[in-house]
PDB file of C-alpha atoms in Angstrom:
ATOM      1  CA  UNK T   1      37.014-194.361  58.269  1.00  0.00           C
ATOM      2  CA  UNK T   2      35.426-191.250  59.259  1.00  0.00           C
ATOM      3  CA  UNK T   3      31.767-190.068  61.935  1.00  0.00           C
ATOM      4  CA  UNK T   4      29.363-187.785  61.081  1.00  0.00           C
ATOM      5  CA  UNK T   5      26.967-186.067  63.662  1.00  0.00           C
ATOM      6  CA  UNK T   6      23.828-184.196  62.462  1.00  0.00           C
ATOM      7  CA  UNK T   7      24.407-181.393  65.664  1.00  0.00           C
ATOM      8  CA  UNK T   8      26.702-181.252  68.163  1.00  0.00           C
ATOM      9  CA  UNK T   9      26.242-181.219  72.090  1.00  0.00           C
ATOM     10  CA  UNK T  10      24.908-177.819  72.567  1.00  0.00           C
ATOM     11  CA  UNK T  11      26.592-177.377  75.837  1.00  0.00           C
ATOM     12  CA  UNK T  12      30.001-178.075  73.732  1.00  0.00           C
ATOM     13  CA  UNK T  13      32.033-175.720  71.605  1.00  0.00           C
ATOM     14  CA  UNK T  14      30.624-175.751  68.165  1.00  0.00           C
ATOM     15  CA  UNK T  15      33.826-175.758  66.612  1.00  0.00           C
ATOM     16  CA  UNK T  16      34.914-178.696  67.942  1.00  0.00           C
ATOM     17  CA  UNK T  17      32.616-180.933  66.424  1.00  0.00           C
ATOM     18  CA  UNK T  18      31.079-182.643  63.237  1.00  0.00           C
ATOM     19  CA  UNK T  19      28.328-181.517  61.336  1.00  0.00           C
ATOM     20  CA  UNK T  20      29.307-177.580  60.887  1.00  0.00           C
ATOM     21  CA  UNK T  21      28.460-177.654  57.167  1.00  0.00           C
ATOM     22  CA  UNK T  22      26.280-175.817  54.402  1.00  0.00           C
ATOM     23  CA  UNK T  23      25.463-179.021  53.139  1.00  0.00           C
ATOM     24  CA  UNK T  24      21.460-180.337  53.183  1.00  0.00           C
ATOM     25  CA  UNK T  25      22.550-183.442  54.622  1.00  0.00           C
ATOM     26  CA  UNK T  26      25.785-182.643  57.109  1.00  0.00           C
ATOM     27  CA  UNK T  27      26.249-186.434  57.863  1.00  0.00           C
ATOM     28  CA  UNK T  28      26.745-187.090  54.147  1.00  0.00           C
ATOM     29  CA  UNK T  29      29.037-186.682  51.317  1.00  0.00           C
ATOM     30  CA  UNK T  30      30.213-183.024  49.716  1.00  0.00           C
ATOM     31  CA  UNK T  31      29.759-181.225  52.482  1.00  0.00           C
ATOM     32  CA  UNK T  32      32.395-179.100  54.631  1.00  0.00           C
ATOM     33  CA  UNK T  33      34.954-181.520  56.360  1.00  0.00           C
ATOM     34  CA  UNK T  34      34.510-182.022  60.116  1.00  0.00           C
ATOM     35  CA  UNK T  35      36.514-179.455  61.910  1.00  0.00           C
ATOM     36  CA  UNK T  36      38.176-177.369  59.371  1.00  0.00           C
ATOM     37  CA  UNK T  37      37.528-173.992  60.732  1.00  0.00           C
ATOM     38  CA  UNK T  38      38.937-175.181  64.626  1.00  0.00           C
ATOM     39  CA  UNK T  39      41.894-177.388  63.402  1.00  0.00           C
ATOM     40  CA  UNK T  40      45.155-177.229  61.234  1.00  0.00           C
ATOM     41  CA  UNK T  41      46.449-180.774  61.724  1.00  0.00           C
ATOM     42  CA  UNK T  42      45.865-183.528  59.435  1.00  0.00           C
ATOM     43  CA  UNK T  43      45.231-187.116  60.830  1.00  0.00           C
ATOM     44  CA  UNK T  44      45.481-189.968  58.220  1.00  0.00           C
ATOM     45  CA  UNK T  45      43.065-192.320  59.684  1.00  0.00           C
ATOM     46  CA  UNK T  46      43.914-195.907  60.120  1.00  0.00           C
ATOM     47  CA  UNK T  47      41.841-198.492  58.119  1.00  0.00           C
ATOM     48  CA  UNK T  48      42.027-200.980  55.431  1.00  0.00           C
ATOM     49  CA  UNK T  49      39.521-202.095  52.387  1.00  0.00           C
ATOM     50  CA  UNK T  50      37.244-204.890  53.625  1.00  0.00           C
ATOM     51  CA  UNK T  51      33.915-206.528  52.342  1.00  0.00           C
ATOM     52  CA  UNK T  52      30.751-207.076  54.792  1.00  0.00           C
ATOM     53  CA  UNK T  53      27.790-208.932  53.627  1.00  0.00           C
ATOM     54  CA  UNK T  54      25.904-206.756  56.394  1.00  0.00           C
ATOM     55  CA  UNK T  55      26.807-203.300  55.508  1.00  0.00           C
ATOM     56  CA  UNK T  56      24.257-201.146  53.907  1.00  0.00           C
ATOM     57  CA  UNK T  57      24.748-197.684  52.251  1.00  0.00           C
ATOM     58  CA  UNK T  58      21.609-195.245  52.942  1.00  0.00           C
ATOM     59  CA  UNK T  59      21.103-192.645  50.124  1.00  0.00           C
ATOM     60  CA  UNK T  60      18.787-189.798  49.399  1.00  0.00           C
ATOM     61  CA  UNK T  61      17.849-190.245  46.051  1.00  0.00           C
ATOM     62  CA  UNK T  62      21.854-190.446  44.536  1.00  0.00           C
ATOM     63  CA  UNK T  63      23.175-188.802  47.389  1.00  0.00           C
ATOM     64  CA  UNK T  64      25.022-190.778  50.009  1.00  0.00           C
ATOM     65  CA  UNK T  65      23.393-190.162  53.376  1.00  0.00           C
ATOM     66  CA  UNK T  66      24.609-192.539  55.737  1.00  0.00           C
ATOM     67  CA  UNK T  67      25.646-196.261  56.637  1.00  0.00           C
ATOM     68  CA  UNK T  68      23.778-198.649  58.118  1.00  0.00           C
ATOM     69  CA  UNK T  69      23.489-202.934  59.312  1.00  0.00           C
ATOM     70  CA  UNK T  70      21.030-205.376  57.664  1.00  0.00           C
ATOM     71  CA  UNK T  71      19.649-206.759  60.698  1.00  0.00           C
ATOM     72  CA  UNK T  72      17.113-208.877  59.017  1.00  0.00           C
ATOM     73  CA  UNK T  73      15.893-209.793  55.331  1.00  0.00           C
ATOM     74  CA  UNK T  74      14.064-206.648  55.639  1.00  0.00           C
ATOM     75  CA  UNK T  75      15.476-204.223  58.036  1.00  0.00           C
ATOM     76  CA  UNK T  76      18.250-202.049  58.147  1.00  0.00           C
ATOM     77  CA  UNK T  77      19.577-200.395  61.479  1.00  0.00           C
ATOM     78  CA  UNK T  78      21.279-197.016  61.363  1.00  0.00           C
ATOM     79  CA  UNK T  79      21.325-193.771  63.497  1.00  0.00           C
ATOM     80  CA  UNK T  80      18.407-191.370  64.172  1.00  0.00           C
ATOM     81  CA  UNK T  81      20.256-188.404  62.964  1.00  0.00           C
ATOM     82  CA  UNK T  82      20.505-189.723  59.362  1.00  0.00           C
ATOM     83  CA  UNK T  83      16.892-189.755  58.906  1.00  0.00           C
ATOM     84  CA  UNK T  84      15.387-187.899  55.523  1.00  0.00           C
ATOM     85  CA  UNK T  85      12.159-186.582  54.143  1.00  0.00           C
ATOM     86  CA  UNK T  86      10.712-189.366  51.754  1.00  0.00           C
ATOM     87  CA  UNK T  87      11.891-192.662  50.657  1.00  0.00           C
ATOM     88  CA  UNK T  88      15.721-193.601  51.784  1.00  0.00           C
ATOM     89  CA  UNK T  89      17.305-195.704  48.719  1.00  0.00           C
ATOM     90  CA  UNK T  90      19.330-198.541  50.718  1.00  0.00           C
ATOM     91  CA  UNK T  91      22.216-200.543  48.590  1.00  0.00           C
ATOM     92  CA  UNK T  92      23.553-203.607  49.616  1.00  0.00           C
ATOM     93  CA  UNK T  93      26.453-206.076  48.623  1.00  0.00           C
ATOM     94  CA  UNK T  94      28.201-203.870  46.560  1.00  0.00           C
ATOM     95  CA  UNK T  95      31.630-202.524  46.886  1.00  0.00           C
ATOM     96  CA  UNK T  96      30.333-198.783  47.820  1.00  0.00           C
ATOM     97  CA  UNK T  97      28.601-195.452  46.840  1.00  0.00           C
ATOM     98  CA  UNK T  98      30.470-195.034  43.778  1.00  0.00           C
ATOM     99  CA  UNK T  99      31.423-198.524  42.861  1.00  0.00           C
ATOM    100  CA  UNK T 100      27.837-200.864  42.889  1.00  0.00           C
ATOM    101  CA  UNK T 101      29.500-204.012  41.362  1.00  0.00           C
ATOM    102  CA  UNK T 102      27.202-206.839  40.156  1.00  0.00           C
ATOM    103  CA  UNK T 103      26.287-208.527  43.009  1.00  0.00           C
ATOM    104  CA  UNK T 104      24.504-204.928  44.557  1.00  0.00           C
ATOM    105  CA  UNK T 105      20.990-205.246  45.893  1.00  0.00           C
ATOM    106  CA  UNK T 106      18.748-201.942  45.833  1.00  0.00           C
ATOM    107  CA  UNK T 107      15.983-201.450  47.731  1.00  0.00           C
ATOM    108  CA  UNK T 108      13.310-198.590  49.143  1.00  0.00           C
ATOM    109  CA  UNK T 109      12.171-197.748  52.585  1.00  0.00           C
ATOM    110  CA  UNK T 110       8.992-198.771  53.152  1.00  0.00           C
ATOM    111  CA  UNK T 111       8.606-197.584  56.772  1.00  0.00           C
ATOM    112  CA  UNK T 112      11.383-195.808  58.456  1.00  0.00           C
ATOM    113  CA  UNK T 113      10.986-195.541  62.591  1.00  0.00           C
ATOM    114  CA  UNK T 114      13.276-193.500  64.819  1.00  0.00           C
ATOM    115  CA  UNK T 115      13.618-194.502  68.282  1.00  0.00           C
ATOM    116  CA  UNK T 116      10.715-192.405  69.946  1.00  0.00           C
ATOM    117  CA  UNK T 117      12.787-190.741  72.663  1.00  0.00           C
ATOM    118  CA  UNK T 118      15.534-189.773  70.480  1.00  0.00           C
ATOM    119  CA  UNK T 119      17.219-186.312  71.589  1.00  0.00           C
ATOM    120  CA  UNK T 120      18.733-184.542  69.117  1.00  0.00           C
ATOM    121  CA  UNK T 121      20.532-181.847  71.188  1.00  0.00           C
ATOM    122  CA  UNK T 122      22.227-184.484  73.359  1.00  0.00           C
ATOM    123  CA  UNK T 123      22.288-187.556  70.802  1.00  0.00           C
ATOM    124  CA  UNK T 124      20.638-190.043  73.474  1.00  0.00           C
ATOM    125  CA  UNK T 125      18.502-192.680  71.894  1.00  0.00           C
ATOM    126  CA  UNK T 126      20.275-192.153  68.223  1.00  0.00           C
ATOM    127  CA  UNK T 127      18.713-195.320  66.473  1.00  0.00           C
ATOM    128  CA  UNK T 128      16.107-195.623  63.778  1.00  0.00           C
ATOM    129  CA  UNK T 129      15.121-198.888  62.054  1.00  0.00           C
ATOM    130  CA  UNK T 130      14.456-199.077  58.225  1.00  0.00           C
ATOM    131  CA  UNK T 131      12.054-201.480  56.728  1.00  0.00           C
ATOM    132  CA  UNK T 132      12.311-202.208  53.193  1.00  0.00           C
ATOM    133  CA  UNK T 133       9.904-202.393  50.652  1.00  0.00           C
ATOM    134  CA  UNK T 134      10.892-205.985  49.333  1.00  0.00           C
ATOM    135  CA  UNK T 135      12.938-208.665  51.334  1.00  0.00           C
ATOM    136  CA  UNK T 136      16.771-209.017  50.137  1.00  0.00           C
ATOM    137  CA  UNK T 137      17.923-212.117  48.803  1.00  0.00           C
ATOM    138  CA  UNK T 138      20.536-213.867  51.342  1.00  0.00           C
ATOM    139  CA  UNK T 139      23.814-214.745  49.648  1.00  0.00           C
ATOM    140  CA  UNK T 140      27.383-214.635  50.493  1.00  0.00           C
ATOM    141  CA  UNK T 141      27.326-211.077  49.412  1.00  0.00           C
ATOM    142  CA  UNK T 142      24.667-210.389  51.836  1.00  0.00           C
ATOM    143  CA  UNK T 143      23.237-211.290  54.909  1.00  0.00           C
ATOM    144  CA  UNK T 144      22.108-209.895  58.368  1.00  0.00           C
ATOM    145  CA  UNK T 145      24.497-209.166  61.521  1.00  0.00           C
ATOM    146  CA  UNK T 146      23.028-210.472  64.795  1.00  0.00           C
ATOM    147  CA  UNK T 147      22.456-208.049  67.402  1.00  0.00           C
ATOM    148  CA  UNK T 148      24.481-208.946  70.639  1.00  0.00           C
ATOM    149  CA  UNK T 149      23.348-210.386  73.738  1.00  0.00           C
ATOM    150  CA  UNK T 150      25.105-208.563  76.080  1.00  0.00           C
ATOM    151  CA  UNK T 151      26.478-205.099  76.741  1.00  0.00           C
ATOM    152  CA  UNK T 152      30.297-204.415  75.517  1.00  0.00           C
ATOM    153  CA  UNK T 153      33.155-204.962  77.936  1.00  0.00           C
ATOM    154  CA  UNK T 154      35.962-202.629  78.489  1.00  0.00           C
ATOM    155  CA  UNK T 155      39.203-203.541  76.765  1.00  0.00           C
ATOM    156  CA  UNK T 156      37.196-205.639  74.157  1.00  0.00           C
ATOM    157  CA  UNK T 157      38.636-205.192  70.599  1.00  0.00           C
ATOM    158  CA  UNK T 158      35.852-204.600  68.162  1.00  0.00           C
ATOM    159  CA  UNK T 159      35.470-203.130  64.204  1.00  0.00           C
ATOM    160  CA  UNK T 160      34.024-200.250  62.950  1.00  0.00           C
ATOM    161  CA  UNK T 161      33.074-199.997  59.089  1.00  0.00           C
ATOM    162  CA  UNK T 162      32.006-197.533  56.904  1.00  0.00           C
ATOM    163  CA  UNK T 163      32.937-195.117  53.489  1.00  0.00           C
ATOM    164  CA  UNK T 164      33.553-191.758  55.686  1.00  0.00           C
ATOM    165  CA  UNK T 165      36.655-189.652  55.563  1.00  0.00           C
ATOM    166  CA  UNK T 166      40.146-191.267  55.871  1.00  0.00           C
ATOM    167  CA  UNK T 167      41.737-187.699  56.538  1.00  0.00           C
ATOM    168  CA  UNK T 168      40.650-185.401  58.859  1.00  0.00           C
ATOM    169  CA  UNK T 169      39.895-182.492  58.772  1.00  0.00           C
ATOM    170  CA  UNK T 170      40.307-182.712  54.820  1.00  0.00           C
ATOM    171  CA  UNK T 171      37.995-185.476  54.591  1.00  0.00           C
ATOM    172  CA  UNK T 172      39.073-187.567  51.496  1.00  0.00           C
ATOM    173  CA  UNK T 173      36.549-190.275  51.222  1.00  0.00           C
ATOM    174  CA  UNK T 174      37.421-193.766  49.907  1.00  0.00           C
ATOM    175  CA  UNK T 175      35.659-195.566  47.005  1.00  0.00           C
ATOM    176  CA  UNK T 176      35.733-199.114  48.832  1.00  0.00           C
ATOM    177  CA  UNK T 177      34.051-199.994  52.245  1.00  0.00           C
ATOM    178  CA  UNK T 178      37.080-199.473  55.066  1.00  0.00           C
ATOM    179  CA  UNK T 179      37.423-201.425  58.313  1.00  0.00           C
ATOM    180  CA  UNK T 180      39.643-200.601  61.239  1.00  0.00           C
ATOM    181  CA  UNK T 181      39.938-202.247  64.568  1.00  0.00           C
ATOM    182  CA  UNK T 182      38.789-200.236  67.895  1.00  0.00           C
ATOM    183  CA  UNK T 183      39.117-200.779  72.037  1.00  0.00           C
ATOM    184  CA  UNK T 184      35.899-200.201  74.115  1.00  0.00           C
ATOM    185  CA  UNK T 185      36.438-197.727  76.546  1.00  0.00           C
ATOM    186  CA  UNK T 186      35.105-197.908  80.012  1.00  0.00           C
ATOM    187  CA  UNK T 187      32.017-195.454  80.661  1.00  0.00           C
ATOM    188  CA  UNK T 188      34.039-193.865  83.751  1.00  0.00           C
ATOM    189  CA  UNK T 189      37.127-193.174  81.161  1.00  0.00           C
ATOM    190  CA  UNK T 190      34.525-191.689  78.714  1.00  0.00           C
ATOM    191  CA  UNK T 191      32.688-189.388  81.029  1.00  0.00           C
ATOM    192  CA  UNK T 192      36.320-187.650  81.855  1.00  0.00           C
ATOM    193  CA  UNK T 193      36.910-187.430  78.187  1.00  0.00           C
ATOM    194  CA  UNK T 194      33.344-185.844  77.483  1.00  0.00           C
ATOM    195  CA  UNK T 195      31.923-184.206  80.573  1.00  0.00           C
ATOM    196  CA  UNK T 196      28.466-183.803  80.499  1.00  0.00           C
ATOM    197  CA  UNK T 197      27.724-185.383  77.343  1.00  0.00           C
ATOM    198  CA  UNK T 198      27.624-189.160  78.091  1.00  0.00           C
ATOM    199  CA  UNK T 199      24.721-191.414  78.820  1.00  0.00           C
ATOM    200  CA  UNK T 200      24.533-195.338  79.920  1.00  0.00           C
ATOM    201  CA  UNK T 201      22.831-195.373  76.281  1.00  0.00           C
ATOM    202  CA  UNK T 202      26.386-194.435  74.731  1.00  0.00           C
ATOM    203  CA  UNK T 203      29.597-196.484  74.485  1.00  0.00           C
ATOM    204  CA  UNK T 204      32.701-195.126  73.430  1.00  0.00           C
ATOM    205  CA  UNK T 205      35.455-196.792  71.199  1.00  0.00           C
ATOM    206  CA  UNK T 206      38.855-195.906  70.025  1.00  0.00           C
ATOM    207  CA  UNK T 207      42.603-196.823  70.138  1.00  0.00           C
ATOM    208  CA  UNK T 208      45.111-194.977  71.883  1.00  0.00           C
ATOM    209  CA  UNK T 209      47.946-196.719  70.143  1.00  0.00           C
ATOM    210  CA  UNK T 210      46.845-195.543  66.348  1.00  0.00           C
ATOM    211  CA  UNK T 211      44.532-193.237  64.787  1.00  0.00           C
ATOM    212  CA  UNK T 212      41.850-195.789  64.051  1.00  0.00           C
ATOM    213  CA  UNK T 213      38.312-194.070  64.233  1.00  0.00           C
ATOM    214  CA  UNK T 214      35.063-193.548  62.330  1.00  0.00           C
ATOM    215  CA  UNK T 215      34.762-189.991  60.518  1.00  0.00           C
ATOM    216  CA  UNK T 216      32.661-187.689  58.576  1.00  0.00           C
ATOM    217  CA  UNK T 217      30.437-189.958  56.661  1.00  0.00           C
ATOM    218  CA  UNK T 218      30.739-193.234  58.637  1.00  0.00           C
ATOM    219  CA  UNK T 219      27.180-192.103  60.484  1.00  0.00           C
ATOM    220  CA  UNK T 220      24.528-195.255  61.131  1.00  0.00           C
ATOM    221  CA  UNK T 221      27.484-197.665  60.383  1.00  0.00           C
ATOM    222  CA  UNK T 222      28.306-200.418  62.768  1.00  0.00           C
ATOM    223  CA  UNK T 223      30.228-201.292  65.550  1.00  0.00           C
ATOM    224  CA  UNK T 224      30.823-205.049  65.658  1.00  0.00           C
ATOM    225  CA  UNK T 225      31.985-207.226  68.366  1.00  0.00           C
ATOM    226  CA  UNK T 226      32.601-210.731  68.464  1.00  0.00           C
ATOM    227  CA  UNK T 227      30.670-211.087  65.007  1.00  0.00           C
ATOM    228  CA  UNK T 228      27.674-209.331  66.806  1.00  0.00           C
ATOM    229  CA  UNK T 229      26.236-205.879  66.363  1.00  0.00           C
ATOM    230  CA  UNK T 230      27.192-203.838  69.770  1.00  0.00           C
ATOM    231  CA  UNK T 231      26.947-200.333  68.460  1.00  0.00           C
ATOM    232  CA  UNK T 232      25.973-197.620  65.703  1.00  0.00           C
ATOM    233  CA  UNK T 233      28.402-194.685  64.873  1.00  0.00           C
ATOM    234  CA  UNK T 234      27.054-191.763  66.532  1.00  0.00           C
ATOM    235  CA  UNK T 235      29.051-188.958  67.491  1.00  0.00           C
ATOM    236  CA  UNK T 236      32.421-187.688  68.399  1.00  0.00           C
ATOM    237  CA  UNK T 237      35.238-185.279  68.142  1.00  0.00           C
ATOM    238  CA  UNK T 238      35.282-182.456  65.045  1.00  0.00           C
ATOM    239  CA  UNK T 239      38.935-183.891  63.777  1.00  0.00           C
ATOM    240  CA  UNK T 240      38.501-187.647  63.476  1.00  0.00           C
ATOM    241  CA  UNK T 241      41.680-189.793  64.519  1.00  0.00           C
ATOM    242  CA  UNK T 242      42.803-188.222  67.521  1.00  0.00           C
ATOM    243  CA  UNK T 243      44.086-191.145  70.051  1.00  0.00           C
ATOM    244  CA  UNK T 244      42.996-189.143  72.995  1.00  0.00           C
ATOM    245  CA  UNK T 245      39.366-188.734  72.055  1.00  0.00           C
ATOM    246  CA  UNK T 246      37.617-191.925  71.008  1.00  0.00           C
ATOM    247  CA  UNK T 247      34.372-192.084  69.178  1.00  0.00           C
ATOM    248  CA  UNK T 248      30.768-192.340  70.419  1.00  0.00           C
ATOM    249  CA  UNK T 249      28.244-194.992  69.826  1.00  0.00           C
ATOM    250  CA  UNK T 250      24.667-196.088  70.555  1.00  0.00           C
ATOM    251  CA  UNK T 251      24.880-198.834  72.765  1.00  0.00           C
ATOM    252  CA  UNK T 252      22.693-201.394  71.529  1.00  0.00           C
ATOM    253  CA  UNK T 253      22.379-203.780  74.248  1.00  0.00           C
ATOM    254  CA  UNK T 254      19.933-201.215  75.844  1.00  0.00           C
ATOM    255  CA  UNK T 255      17.529-201.149  72.907  1.00  0.00           C
ATOM    256  CA  UNK T 256      17.216-204.795  72.192  1.00  0.00           C
ATOM    257  CA  UNK T 257      13.855-205.115  73.214  1.00  0.00           C
ATOM    258  CA  UNK T 258      12.612-201.764  71.368  1.00  0.00           C
ATOM    259  CA  UNK T 259      14.659-203.094  68.295  1.00  0.00           C
ATOM    260  CA  UNK T 260      12.959-206.944  68.314  1.00  0.00           C
ATOM    261  CA  UNK T 261       9.449-205.563  69.206  1.00  0.00           C
ATOM    262  CA  UNK T 262       9.451-202.727  66.609  1.00  0.00           C
ATOM    263  CA  UNK T 263      10.433-205.578  64.111  1.00  0.00           C
ATOM    264  CA  UNK T 264       7.581-208.056  65.138  1.00  0.00           C
ATOM    265  CA  UNK T 265       5.156-205.465  65.188  1.00  0.00           C
ATOM    266  CA  UNK T 266       5.759-203.686  61.867  1.00  0.00           C
TER     267      UNK T 266
END
């Protein structure tokens, strides 16, 4: 598992945040690993192979850029910092970016709609809807995930998933989709960990008992609680898997109305 951050909050030490890379897509594959210049420790980030029918992989051409979640037959929800110019290629139902499998469905983006008040500097409002040119065929391998109907409760165990790094800061990438369990952290505790960086539109989740975490390459992927989409991988510390520093996710309960109205109008 791994978090790709496009840009770090500017008032914090840049060397402590992901996204410091020479790659054209700092949240994607093949760039410098998060935190390489700032830490010597190598975390092994806990996670197991899994198979989720709502998990999407977003590409620019053949280059993997982000994860995403199928929320309707023709809509994928991801992070706004995953935006790239031009068309986005969306893949669902395969094993992973490097192993599509026979069940994979591929779609081009017809329209990309970022949240209008997204702030790239602070990551507030870090969500984006991708409308598919053609709806997907719903089957056991490809099906949408419903949005959560309420805000997350601290202490709740949830699931994250993606093709991000399984080690940090070295940045080894898995072939298969990986999943991990994380626990929702209270807003008060998260504010103490990341002073001045947390808004009510964000939610923190981590695992103090082990190194389960999102990491480089997981951006835009889902945080799932009770079988519903609760959050989107947004940002986190430069070295993933630190039990004392949870990942930060878009708190989707704050955006349910915008998501539903945007899909209806488009």
